[in-house]
Coordinates of C-alpha atoms (C1' of nucleotides) in Angstrom, one line a residue:
Chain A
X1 CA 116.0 25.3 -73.8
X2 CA 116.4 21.7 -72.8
X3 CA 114.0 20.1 -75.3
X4 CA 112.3 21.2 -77.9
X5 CA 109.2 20.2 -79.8
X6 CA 110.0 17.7 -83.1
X7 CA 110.4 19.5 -85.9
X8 CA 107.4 19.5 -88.2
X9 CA 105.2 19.5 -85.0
X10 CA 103.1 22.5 -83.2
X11 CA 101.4 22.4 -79.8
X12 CA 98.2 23.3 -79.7
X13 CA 97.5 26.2 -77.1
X14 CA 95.4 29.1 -75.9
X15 CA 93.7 30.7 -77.7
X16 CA 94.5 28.5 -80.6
X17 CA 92.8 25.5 -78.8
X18 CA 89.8 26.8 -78.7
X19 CA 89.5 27.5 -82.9
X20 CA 90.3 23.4 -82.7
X21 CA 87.2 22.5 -80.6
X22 CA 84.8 24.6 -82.7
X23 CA 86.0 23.3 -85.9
X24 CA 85.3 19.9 -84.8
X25 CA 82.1 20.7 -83.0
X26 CA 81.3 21.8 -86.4
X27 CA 82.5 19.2 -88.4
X28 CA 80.8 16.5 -86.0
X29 CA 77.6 18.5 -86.0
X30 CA 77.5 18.4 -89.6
X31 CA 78.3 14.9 -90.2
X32 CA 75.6 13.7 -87.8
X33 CA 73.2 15.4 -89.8
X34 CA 74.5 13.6 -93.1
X35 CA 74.0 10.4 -91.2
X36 CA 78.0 10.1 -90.4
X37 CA 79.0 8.4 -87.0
X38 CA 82.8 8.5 -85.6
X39 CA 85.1 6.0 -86.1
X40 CA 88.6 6.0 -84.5
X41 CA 91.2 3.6 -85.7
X42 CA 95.1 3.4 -83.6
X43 CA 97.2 6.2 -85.1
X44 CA 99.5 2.7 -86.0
X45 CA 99.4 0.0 -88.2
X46 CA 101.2 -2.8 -90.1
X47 CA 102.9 -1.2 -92.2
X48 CA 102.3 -3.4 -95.2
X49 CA 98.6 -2.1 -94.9
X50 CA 99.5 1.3 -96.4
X51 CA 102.2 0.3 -98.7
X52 CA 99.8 -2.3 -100.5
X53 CA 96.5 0.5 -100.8
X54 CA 98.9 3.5 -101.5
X55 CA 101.0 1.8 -103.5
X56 CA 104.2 0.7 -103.2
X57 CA 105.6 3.3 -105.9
X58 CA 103.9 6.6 -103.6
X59 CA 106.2 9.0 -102.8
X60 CA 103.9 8.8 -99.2
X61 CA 105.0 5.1 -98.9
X62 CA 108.9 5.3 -100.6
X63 CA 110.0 8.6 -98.1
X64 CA 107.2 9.6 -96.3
X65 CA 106.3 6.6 -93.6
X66 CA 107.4 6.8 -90.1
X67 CA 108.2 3.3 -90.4
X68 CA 109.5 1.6 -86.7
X69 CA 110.0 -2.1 -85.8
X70 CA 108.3 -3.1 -82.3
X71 CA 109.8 -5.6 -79.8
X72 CA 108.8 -8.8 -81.3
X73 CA 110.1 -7.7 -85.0
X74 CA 106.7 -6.3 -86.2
X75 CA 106.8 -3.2 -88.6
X76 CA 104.6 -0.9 -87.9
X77 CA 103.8 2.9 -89.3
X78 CA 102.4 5.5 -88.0
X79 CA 99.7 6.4 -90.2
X80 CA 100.4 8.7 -93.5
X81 CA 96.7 8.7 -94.3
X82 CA 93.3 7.7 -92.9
X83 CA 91.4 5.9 -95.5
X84 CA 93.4 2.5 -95.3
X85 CA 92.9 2.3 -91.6
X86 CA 89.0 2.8 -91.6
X87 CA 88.7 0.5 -94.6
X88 CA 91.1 -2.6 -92.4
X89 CA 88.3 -2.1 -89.8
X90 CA 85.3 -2.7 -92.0
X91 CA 87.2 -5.3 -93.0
X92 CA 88.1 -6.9 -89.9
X93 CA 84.6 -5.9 -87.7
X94 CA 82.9 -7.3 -91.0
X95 CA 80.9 -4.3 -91.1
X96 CA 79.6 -5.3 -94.6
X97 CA 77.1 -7.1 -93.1
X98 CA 75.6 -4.2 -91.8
X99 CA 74.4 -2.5 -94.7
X100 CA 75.8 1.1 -96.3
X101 CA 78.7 1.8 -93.4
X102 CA 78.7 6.8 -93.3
X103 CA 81.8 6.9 -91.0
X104 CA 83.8 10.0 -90.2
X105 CA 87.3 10.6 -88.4
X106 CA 89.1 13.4 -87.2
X107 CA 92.8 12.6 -86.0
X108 CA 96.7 13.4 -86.6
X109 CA 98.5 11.9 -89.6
X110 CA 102.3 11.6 -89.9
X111 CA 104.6 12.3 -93.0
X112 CA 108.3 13.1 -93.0
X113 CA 107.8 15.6 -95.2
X114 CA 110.1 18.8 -95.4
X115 CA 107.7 21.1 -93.2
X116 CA 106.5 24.3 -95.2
X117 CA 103.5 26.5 -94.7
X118 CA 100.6 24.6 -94.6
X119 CA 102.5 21.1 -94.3
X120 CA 103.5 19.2 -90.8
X121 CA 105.1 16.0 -90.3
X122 CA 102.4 15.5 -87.6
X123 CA 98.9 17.4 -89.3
X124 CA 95.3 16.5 -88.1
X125 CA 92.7 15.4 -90.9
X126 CA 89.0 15.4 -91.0
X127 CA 87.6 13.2 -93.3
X128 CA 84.2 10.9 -94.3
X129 CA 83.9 7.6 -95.7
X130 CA 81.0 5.9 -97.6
X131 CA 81.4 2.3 -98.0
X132 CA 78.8 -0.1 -99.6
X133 CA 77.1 1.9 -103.2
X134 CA 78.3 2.5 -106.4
X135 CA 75.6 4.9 -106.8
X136 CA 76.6 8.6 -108.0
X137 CA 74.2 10.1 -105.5
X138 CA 76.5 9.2 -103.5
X139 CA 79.5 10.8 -104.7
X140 CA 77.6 14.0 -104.7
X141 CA 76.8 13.9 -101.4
X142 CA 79.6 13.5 -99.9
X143 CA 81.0 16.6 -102.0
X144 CA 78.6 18.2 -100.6
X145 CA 79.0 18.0 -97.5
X146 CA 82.4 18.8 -97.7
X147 CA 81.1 21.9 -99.8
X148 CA 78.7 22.6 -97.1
X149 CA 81.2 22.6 -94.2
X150 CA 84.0 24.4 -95.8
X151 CA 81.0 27.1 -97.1
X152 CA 79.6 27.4 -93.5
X153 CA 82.6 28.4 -92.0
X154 CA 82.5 31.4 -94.2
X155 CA 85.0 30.6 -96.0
X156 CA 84.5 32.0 -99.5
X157 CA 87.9 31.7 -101.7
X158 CA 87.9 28.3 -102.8
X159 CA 86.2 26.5 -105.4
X160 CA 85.9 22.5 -105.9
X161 CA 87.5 20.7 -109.1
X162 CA 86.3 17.3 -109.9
X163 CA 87.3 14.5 -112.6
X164 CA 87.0 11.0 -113.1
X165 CA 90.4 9.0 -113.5
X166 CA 88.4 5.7 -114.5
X167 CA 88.0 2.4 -113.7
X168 CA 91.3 -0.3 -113.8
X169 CA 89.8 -1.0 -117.6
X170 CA 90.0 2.4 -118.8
X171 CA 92.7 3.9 -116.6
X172 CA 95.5 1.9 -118.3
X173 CA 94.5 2.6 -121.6
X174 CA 94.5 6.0 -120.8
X175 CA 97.6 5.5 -119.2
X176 CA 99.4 4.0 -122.0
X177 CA 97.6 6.9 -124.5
X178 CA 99.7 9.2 -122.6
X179 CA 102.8 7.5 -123.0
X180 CA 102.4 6.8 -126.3
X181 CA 102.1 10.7 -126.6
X182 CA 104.8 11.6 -124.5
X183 CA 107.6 9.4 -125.9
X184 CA 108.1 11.0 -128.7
X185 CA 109.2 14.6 -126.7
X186 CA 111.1 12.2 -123.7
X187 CA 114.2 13.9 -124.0
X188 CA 112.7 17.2 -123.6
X189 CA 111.3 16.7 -120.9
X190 CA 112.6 17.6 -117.0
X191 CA 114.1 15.3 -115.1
X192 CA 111.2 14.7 -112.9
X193 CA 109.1 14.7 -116.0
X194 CA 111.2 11.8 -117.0
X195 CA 110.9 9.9 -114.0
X196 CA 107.1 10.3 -114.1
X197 CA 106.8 9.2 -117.3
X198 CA 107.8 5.4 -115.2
X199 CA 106.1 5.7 -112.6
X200 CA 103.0 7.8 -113.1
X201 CA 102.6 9.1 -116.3
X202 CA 99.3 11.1 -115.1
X203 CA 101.8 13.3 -113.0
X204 CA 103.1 14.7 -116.4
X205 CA 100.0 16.6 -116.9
X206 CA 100.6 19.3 -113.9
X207 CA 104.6 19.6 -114.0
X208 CA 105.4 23.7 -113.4
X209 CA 108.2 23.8 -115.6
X210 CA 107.2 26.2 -118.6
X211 CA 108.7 23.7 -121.1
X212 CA 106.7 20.4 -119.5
X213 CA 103.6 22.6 -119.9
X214 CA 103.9 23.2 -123.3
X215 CA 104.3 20.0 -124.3
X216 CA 101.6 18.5 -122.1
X217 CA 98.9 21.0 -123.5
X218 CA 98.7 18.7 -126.5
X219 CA 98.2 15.5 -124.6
X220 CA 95.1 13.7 -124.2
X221 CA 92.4 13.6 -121.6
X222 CA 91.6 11.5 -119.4
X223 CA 87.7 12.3 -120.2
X224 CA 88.1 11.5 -123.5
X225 CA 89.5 7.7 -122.5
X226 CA 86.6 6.9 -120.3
X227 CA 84.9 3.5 -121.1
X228 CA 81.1 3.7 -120.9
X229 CA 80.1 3.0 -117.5
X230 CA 82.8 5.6 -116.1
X231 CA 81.6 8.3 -118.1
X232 CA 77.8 7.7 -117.2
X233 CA 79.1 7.7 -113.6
X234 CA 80.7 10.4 -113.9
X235 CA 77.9 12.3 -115.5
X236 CA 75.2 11.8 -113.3
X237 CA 77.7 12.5 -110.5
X238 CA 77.6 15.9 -111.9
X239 CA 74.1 16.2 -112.6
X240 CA 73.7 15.2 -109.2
X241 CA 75.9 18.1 -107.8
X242 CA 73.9 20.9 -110.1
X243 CA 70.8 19.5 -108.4
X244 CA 72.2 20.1 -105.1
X245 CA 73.7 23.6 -105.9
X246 CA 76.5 22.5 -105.5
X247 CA 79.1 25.1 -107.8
X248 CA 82.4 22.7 -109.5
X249 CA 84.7 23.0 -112.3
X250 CA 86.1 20.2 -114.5
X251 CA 89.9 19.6 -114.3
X252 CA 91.0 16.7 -116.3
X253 CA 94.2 17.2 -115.0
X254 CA 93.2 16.1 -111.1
X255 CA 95.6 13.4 -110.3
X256 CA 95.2 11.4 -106.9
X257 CA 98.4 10.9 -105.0
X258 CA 97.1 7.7 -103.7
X259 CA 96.8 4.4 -105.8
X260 CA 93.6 3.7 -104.2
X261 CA 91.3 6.1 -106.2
X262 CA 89.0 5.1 -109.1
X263 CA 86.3 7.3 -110.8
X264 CA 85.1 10.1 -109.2
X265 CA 88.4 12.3 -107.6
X266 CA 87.6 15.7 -106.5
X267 CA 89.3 18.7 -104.3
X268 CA 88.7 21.6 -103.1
X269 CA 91.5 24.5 -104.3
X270 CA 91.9 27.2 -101.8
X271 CA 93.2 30.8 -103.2
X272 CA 96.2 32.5 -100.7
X273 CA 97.3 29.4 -99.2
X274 CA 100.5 29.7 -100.6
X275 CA 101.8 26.2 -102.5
X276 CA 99.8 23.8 -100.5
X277 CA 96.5 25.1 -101.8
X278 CA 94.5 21.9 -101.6
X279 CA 92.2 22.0 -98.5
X280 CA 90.6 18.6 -99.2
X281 CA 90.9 16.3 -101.6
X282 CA 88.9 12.2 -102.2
X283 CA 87.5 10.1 -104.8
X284 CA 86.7 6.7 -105.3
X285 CA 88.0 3.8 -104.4
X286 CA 86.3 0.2 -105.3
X287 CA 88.8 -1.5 -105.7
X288 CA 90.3 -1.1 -102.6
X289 CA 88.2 -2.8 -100.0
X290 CA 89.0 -6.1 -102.3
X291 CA 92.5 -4.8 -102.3
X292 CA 92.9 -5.0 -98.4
X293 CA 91.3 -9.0 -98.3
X294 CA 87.5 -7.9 -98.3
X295 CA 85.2 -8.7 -100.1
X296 CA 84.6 -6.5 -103.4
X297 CA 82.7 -3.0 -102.2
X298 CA 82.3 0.0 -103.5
X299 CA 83.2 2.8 -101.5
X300 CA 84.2 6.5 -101.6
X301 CA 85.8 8.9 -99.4
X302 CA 87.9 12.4 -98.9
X303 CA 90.2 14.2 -96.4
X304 CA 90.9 17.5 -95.6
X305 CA 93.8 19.4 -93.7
X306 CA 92.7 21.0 -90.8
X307 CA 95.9 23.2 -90.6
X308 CA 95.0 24.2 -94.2
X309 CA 91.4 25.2 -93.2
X310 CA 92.6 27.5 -90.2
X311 CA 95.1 28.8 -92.7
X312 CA 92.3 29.8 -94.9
X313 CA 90.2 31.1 -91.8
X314 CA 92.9 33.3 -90.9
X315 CA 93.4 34.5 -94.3
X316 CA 89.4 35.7 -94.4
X317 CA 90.1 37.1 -91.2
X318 CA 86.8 35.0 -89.6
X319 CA 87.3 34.5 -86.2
X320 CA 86.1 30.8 -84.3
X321 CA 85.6 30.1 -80.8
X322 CA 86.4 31.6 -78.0
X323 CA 88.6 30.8 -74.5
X324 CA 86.6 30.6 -71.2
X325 CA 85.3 33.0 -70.2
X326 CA 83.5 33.9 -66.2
X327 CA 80.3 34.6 -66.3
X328 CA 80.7 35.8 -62.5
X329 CA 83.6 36.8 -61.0
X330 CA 83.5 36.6 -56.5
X331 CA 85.0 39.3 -55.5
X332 CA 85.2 38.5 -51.3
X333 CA 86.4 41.0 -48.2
X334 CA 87.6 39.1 -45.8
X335 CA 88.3 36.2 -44.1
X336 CA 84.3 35.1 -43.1
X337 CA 82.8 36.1 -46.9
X338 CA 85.4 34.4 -48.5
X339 CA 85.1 30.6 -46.4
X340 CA 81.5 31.3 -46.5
X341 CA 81.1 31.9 -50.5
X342 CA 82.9 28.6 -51.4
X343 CA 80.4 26.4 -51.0
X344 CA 78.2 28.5 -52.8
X345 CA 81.0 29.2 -55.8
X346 CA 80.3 25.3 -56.6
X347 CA 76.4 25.3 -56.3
X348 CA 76.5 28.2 -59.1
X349 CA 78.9 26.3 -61.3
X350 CA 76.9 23.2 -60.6
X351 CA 73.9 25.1 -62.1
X352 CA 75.8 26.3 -65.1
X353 CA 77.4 29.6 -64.4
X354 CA 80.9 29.7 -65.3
X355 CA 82.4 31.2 -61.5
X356 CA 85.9 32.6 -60.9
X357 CA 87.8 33.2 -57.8
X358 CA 90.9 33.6 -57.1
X359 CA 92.2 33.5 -53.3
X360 CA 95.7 35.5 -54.2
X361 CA 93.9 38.6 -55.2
X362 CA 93.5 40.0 -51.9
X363 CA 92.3 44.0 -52.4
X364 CA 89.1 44.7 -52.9
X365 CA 90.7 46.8 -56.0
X366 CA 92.7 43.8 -57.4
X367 CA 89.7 41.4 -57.6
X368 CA 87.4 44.1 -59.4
X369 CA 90.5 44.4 -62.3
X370 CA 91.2 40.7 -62.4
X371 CA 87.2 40.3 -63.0
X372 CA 87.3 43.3 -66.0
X373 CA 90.4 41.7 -67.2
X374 CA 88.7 38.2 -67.3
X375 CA 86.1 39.7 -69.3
X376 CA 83.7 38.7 -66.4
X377 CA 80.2 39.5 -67.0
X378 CA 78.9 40.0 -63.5
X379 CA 81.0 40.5 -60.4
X380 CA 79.6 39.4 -57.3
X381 CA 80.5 41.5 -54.2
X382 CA 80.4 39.9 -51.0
X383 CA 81.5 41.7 -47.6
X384 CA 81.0 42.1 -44.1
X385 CA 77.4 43.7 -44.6
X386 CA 76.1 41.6 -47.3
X387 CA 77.1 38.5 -45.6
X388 CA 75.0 39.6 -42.5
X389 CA 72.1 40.2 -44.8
X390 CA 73.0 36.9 -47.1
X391 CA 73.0 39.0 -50.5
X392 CA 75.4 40.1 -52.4
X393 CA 76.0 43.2 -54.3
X394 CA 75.8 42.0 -57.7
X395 CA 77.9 44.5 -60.3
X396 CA 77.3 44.6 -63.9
X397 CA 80.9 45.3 -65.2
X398 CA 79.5 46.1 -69.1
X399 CA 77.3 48.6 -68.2
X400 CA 78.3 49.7 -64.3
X401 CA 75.1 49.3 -62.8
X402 CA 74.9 47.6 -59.3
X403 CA 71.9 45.9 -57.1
X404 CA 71.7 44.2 -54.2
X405 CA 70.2 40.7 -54.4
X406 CA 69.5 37.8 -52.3
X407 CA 72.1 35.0 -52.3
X408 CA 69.8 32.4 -53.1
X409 CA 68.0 34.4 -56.2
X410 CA 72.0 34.7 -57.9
X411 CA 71.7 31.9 -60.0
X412 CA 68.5 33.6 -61.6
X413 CA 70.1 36.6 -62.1
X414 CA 72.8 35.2 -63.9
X415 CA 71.1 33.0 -65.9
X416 CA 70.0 34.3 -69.4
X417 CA 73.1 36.0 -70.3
Chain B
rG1 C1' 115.6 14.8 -100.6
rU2 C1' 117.1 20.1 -103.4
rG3 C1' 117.4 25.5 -103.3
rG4 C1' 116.7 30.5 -101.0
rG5 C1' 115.6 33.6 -96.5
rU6 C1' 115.4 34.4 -91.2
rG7 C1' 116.9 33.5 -85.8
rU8 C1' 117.7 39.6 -80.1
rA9 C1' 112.6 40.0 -73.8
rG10 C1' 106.1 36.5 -73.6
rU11 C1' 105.4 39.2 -78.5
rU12 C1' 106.5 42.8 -82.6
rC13 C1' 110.9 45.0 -83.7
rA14 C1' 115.6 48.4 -82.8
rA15 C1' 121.0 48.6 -81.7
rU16 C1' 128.6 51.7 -87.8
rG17 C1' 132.7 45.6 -84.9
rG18 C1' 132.7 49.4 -79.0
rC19 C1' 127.9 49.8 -72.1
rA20 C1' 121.8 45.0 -75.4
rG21 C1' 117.0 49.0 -76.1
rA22 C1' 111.7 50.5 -77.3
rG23 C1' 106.2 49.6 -78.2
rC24 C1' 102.6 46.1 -76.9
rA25 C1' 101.5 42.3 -73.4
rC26 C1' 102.3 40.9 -68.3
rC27 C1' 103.0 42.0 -62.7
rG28 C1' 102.7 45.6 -58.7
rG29 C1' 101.4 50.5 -56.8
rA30 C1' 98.6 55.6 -56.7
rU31 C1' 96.3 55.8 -47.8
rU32 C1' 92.8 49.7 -46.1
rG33 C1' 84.6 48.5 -50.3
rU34 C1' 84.3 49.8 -56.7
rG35 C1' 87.3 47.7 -62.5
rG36 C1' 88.2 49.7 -67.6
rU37 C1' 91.2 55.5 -68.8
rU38 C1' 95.6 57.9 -66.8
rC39 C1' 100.2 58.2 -64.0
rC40 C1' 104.4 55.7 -61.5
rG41 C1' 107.3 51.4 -60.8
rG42 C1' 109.1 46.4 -62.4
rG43 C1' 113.8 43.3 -67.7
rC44 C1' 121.0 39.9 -66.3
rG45 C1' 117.8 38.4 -72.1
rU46 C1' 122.6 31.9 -72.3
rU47 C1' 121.2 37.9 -78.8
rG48 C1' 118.9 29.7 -81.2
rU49 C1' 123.4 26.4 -80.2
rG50 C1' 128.8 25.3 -80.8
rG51 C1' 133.3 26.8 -82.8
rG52 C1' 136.4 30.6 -85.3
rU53 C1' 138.4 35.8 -86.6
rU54 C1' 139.3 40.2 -83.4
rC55 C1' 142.0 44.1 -78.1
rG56 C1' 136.6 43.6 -78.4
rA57 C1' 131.2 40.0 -81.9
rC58 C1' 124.0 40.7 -81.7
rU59 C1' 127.0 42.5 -85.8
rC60 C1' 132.1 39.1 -89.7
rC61 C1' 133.3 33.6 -91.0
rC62 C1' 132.2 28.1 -90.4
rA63 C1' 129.1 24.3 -88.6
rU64 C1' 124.6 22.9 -86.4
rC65 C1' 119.5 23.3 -85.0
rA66 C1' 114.8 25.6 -85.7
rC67 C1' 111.3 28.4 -88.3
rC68 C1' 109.7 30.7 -93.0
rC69 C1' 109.3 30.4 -98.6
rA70 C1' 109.7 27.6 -103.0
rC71 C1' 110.8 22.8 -105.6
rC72 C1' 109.0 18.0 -104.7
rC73 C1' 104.8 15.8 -102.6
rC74 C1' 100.1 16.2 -100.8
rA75 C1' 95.4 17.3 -97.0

RNA sequence: GUGGGUGUAGUUCAAUGGCAGAGCACCGGAUUGUGGUUCCGGGCGUUGUGGGUUCGACUCCCAUCACCCACCCCA
C-alpha cells in the first residue's frame, strides 16, 4: 500500500455514508424546528483563541492541539472543539445586536488523542448554541432537544446526568472546600490524584482507582457550595426539564473538561459504549463571550460525538438510511432501443424516477440480474417489438408480474412507489 | 503520553517450522427476449512493513506501522 489513511482517521464510504446523511438530515430537521439555523466557522483558528476559553491548563490545549505555524509566522490550530469558534463569530459579526442568536453546527474536530473505540484524532460533532439569556428555560430546552434527538433515533440505553458547577463566586469556594478536604489524605492519593489536586481539584471526585474512591466519597459537593442565585438556577432548570418530560439524574460529580463552563453542565451517558460512554456533553458558559473580547452574554451550549451515536445505533441494532437505490432499471436489446431510450432515461430521472443503465451489460439475461441485484423496483424492457409500438414491457421484479405500457404513460406508472 | 492484545484474499477465518486454504461477497457461464434458487467456472495474496534465527518462516526473535482494548482525556 503506498499511502495510508492518518492514523486516528476513517473514510467515510458506502453504505456507511449513507447512515451520515440521515443523521444529519435529522439533526438539521430537528434543530429547525427548535428555531436553530446553521452556522459554519473554518475548521482553523488562532490558536490563542482555544487556549484562552479552554484554558490554558486543559489537557485538550497542553497535548491535544494540532497546533501549525502558517507562512507569515501565524499559529494556528485546527479546531479541538466547536464552542470557541461559534462564540469568535458572534463576537466578530456583532451578532448581539440581533437579539437571542439558536445556532447549530455539524463538522470534524481534531485532537491528538491516542485513538480508542469511540475516539478519533479527526471525529465530527453536532452541536447547538444559545447565546443571549440567562433564563433556565433555556437550559432546559436545549437538553431537550438533545434528549429529543438522541430519543428519536431509537436509541434507548442512555440516560442524561445534570449538575451545576456554579458561578466564578461559588466555584472557587467550592474549589478550595475540596482542597481543604483533600490535603489531609494527599499522600494517599494516586499519582494522577496528586496532580489533580493542582490543577483541578474537581477531577478528584471521579478518579477509578479503588483507593481515590474511597477517600473522595467523604468529600463535599459541589450542590451543597452553591451561592444563591446558582442554586435557584439550577432549580428551576430542573423544574423546567420535569415540565417537559424530560427524565435526568443528579450527579454532583459532572466535571466539564473545558474551562469555559458555569452553572448548568449536563451529559448524556450511553450504556455499551465501552470507556468513552459520554455521547454528548454542554453547560453554561457566561463568562465566556466576555472572555473572548465581547461584551458580557449569557450563553449556553452542548456537543455530541457523532462516531459515539452510530456506535450506540449499531449497538441497538437500528438501522438508518439507505444507499441508492433504482427505481427502474432499462433493460435494452439492441443497438436501435438502446440509442433510442437515452433520451428518454433523462426525461424519467428529470421527473424523479431514480433510472439505471448500464451499456456493458449486453444479454438480455445479464441486465435482468444486474436490475434484481440493484434491488431495482421495476425493470423496463425495451426491444425490437416494443420500440415499433413505442411501449415498453414494464416488469415488476418484487412480484413478477409484467404489462405492456405506453412509453409516454412510464413515468405514471412509476410514480407512487 | 502509559500498558495489554491483534495483523493471512474485498470480508470472516483456517493452515505441528515443510507445496498458503475455505465460507461469504464479487465476476463470468449453463445454445442468442425474462432476474432471484441451483449447478459449473474464476484467487500469485508483497501472509502489514523491514530486519534476524533456520536447510526451510504465515508460524520463532527484534524493530516499525496500523488497528482493537484499557489508563488518561473527552464528544
Amino acid at each position: 500500500m503506498a499511502y495510508t489513511i492518518p492514523r486516528g482517521t476513517y473514510d467515510i464510504i458506502p453504505p456507511d455514508s449513507a447512515k451520515w446523511q440521515l443523521l444529519k438530515e435529522r439533526f438539521q430537521a430537528l434543530a429547525k424546528s427548535f428555531g436553530y439555523n446553521e452556522i459554519t466557522t473554518p475548521i482553523f483558528e488562532q490558536s490563542d483563541l482555544f487556549e484562552r476559553s479552554s484554558g490554558e491548563s486543559s489537557d485538550v490545549v497542553q497535548k491535544e492541539m494540532y497546533r501549525f505555524t502558517d507562512k507569515k509566522g501565524r499559529v494556528f490550530a485546527l479546531r479541538p472543539e466547536g464552542t470557541a469558534p461559534v462564540v469568535r463569530a458572534f463576537v466578530e459579526h456583532n451578532l448581539a445586536a440581533l437579539g437571542n442568536q439558536k445556532l447549530y453546527y455539524w463538522g470534524p474536530m481534531f485532537r491528538y488523542d491516542r485513538p480508542q473505540a469511540g475516539r478519533y484524532r479527526q471525529f465530527y460533532q453536532y452541536g447547538l448554541e444559545f447565546i443571549g439569556s440567562n433564563n433556565p428555560y433555556w437550559d432546559a430546552e436545549l437538553i431537550s432537544f438533545l434528549w429529543l434527538f438522541i430519543q428519536g433515533l431509537g436509541l434507548t440505553k442512555m440516560h442524561l446526568e445534570i449538575n451545576s458547577v456554579g458561578c466564578p463566586n461559588c466555584s472557587g469556594t467550592y474549589e478550595q472546600a475540596l482542597r481543604d478536604f483533600f490535603q489531609p489524605h494527599l499522600e494517599q492519593l494516586c499519582p494522577d490524584c496528586q496532580k489533580r489536586f493542582v490543577t483541578k481539584p474537581r477531577r478528584l471526585l471521579d478518579c477509578k482507582v479503588p483507593s481515590c474512591k474511597v477517600i473522595a466519597a467523604g468529600a463535599p459537593s459541589q450542590l451543597e457550595y452553591l451561592d444563591e442565585a446558582c442554586k435557584e438556577h439550577f432549580e428551576a432548570v430542573q423544574a423546567y426539564l420535569k415540565q417537559m418530560e424530560i427524565p435526568f439524574v443528579i450527579n454532583p460529580k459532572i466535571v466539564r473538561g473545558l474551562d469555559y463552563y458555569s452553572n448548568t453542565a449536563f451529559e448524556i451517558i450511553y450504556d455499551g459504549l465501552g470507556a468513552q460512554n459520554s455521547m454528548a456533553g454542554g453547560g453554561r458558559y457566561n463568562g465566556l463571550i466576555e472572555q473572548i473580547g465581547g461584551k458580557a452574554c449569557p450563553a449556553i451550549g452542548f456537543a455530541g460525538g457523532i462516531e459515539r451515536l452510530l456506535l450506540a445505533l449499531e449497538n441497538e441494532g437500528i438501522v438508518l438510511g439507505s444507499e441508492a437505490v433504482p427505481d427502474l432499471y432499462i433493460v435494452a436489446m439492441g443497438e436501435d432501443a438502446r440509442t433510442f431510450i437515452l433520451p428518454e432515461i433523462n426525461k424519467l430521472r428529470q421527473a424523479g424516477i431514480a433510472v439505471e443503465f448500464d451499456p456493458d451489460k449486453a444479454s438480455f439475461k445479464a441486465q435482468l440480474k444486474a436490475a434484481n441485484h440493484c434491488k431495482a423496483r421495476f425493470a423496463a424492457i425495451i426491444g425490437e417489438d416494443e420500440l415499433k409500438t413505442r411501449t415498453v414491457a414494464l416488469k415488476d421484479l418484487v412480484t413478477g408480474e409484467q404489462k405492456l405500457v405506453p412509453l409516454k404513460d412510464l413515468p405514471d406508472h412509476c410514480k407512487g412507489l
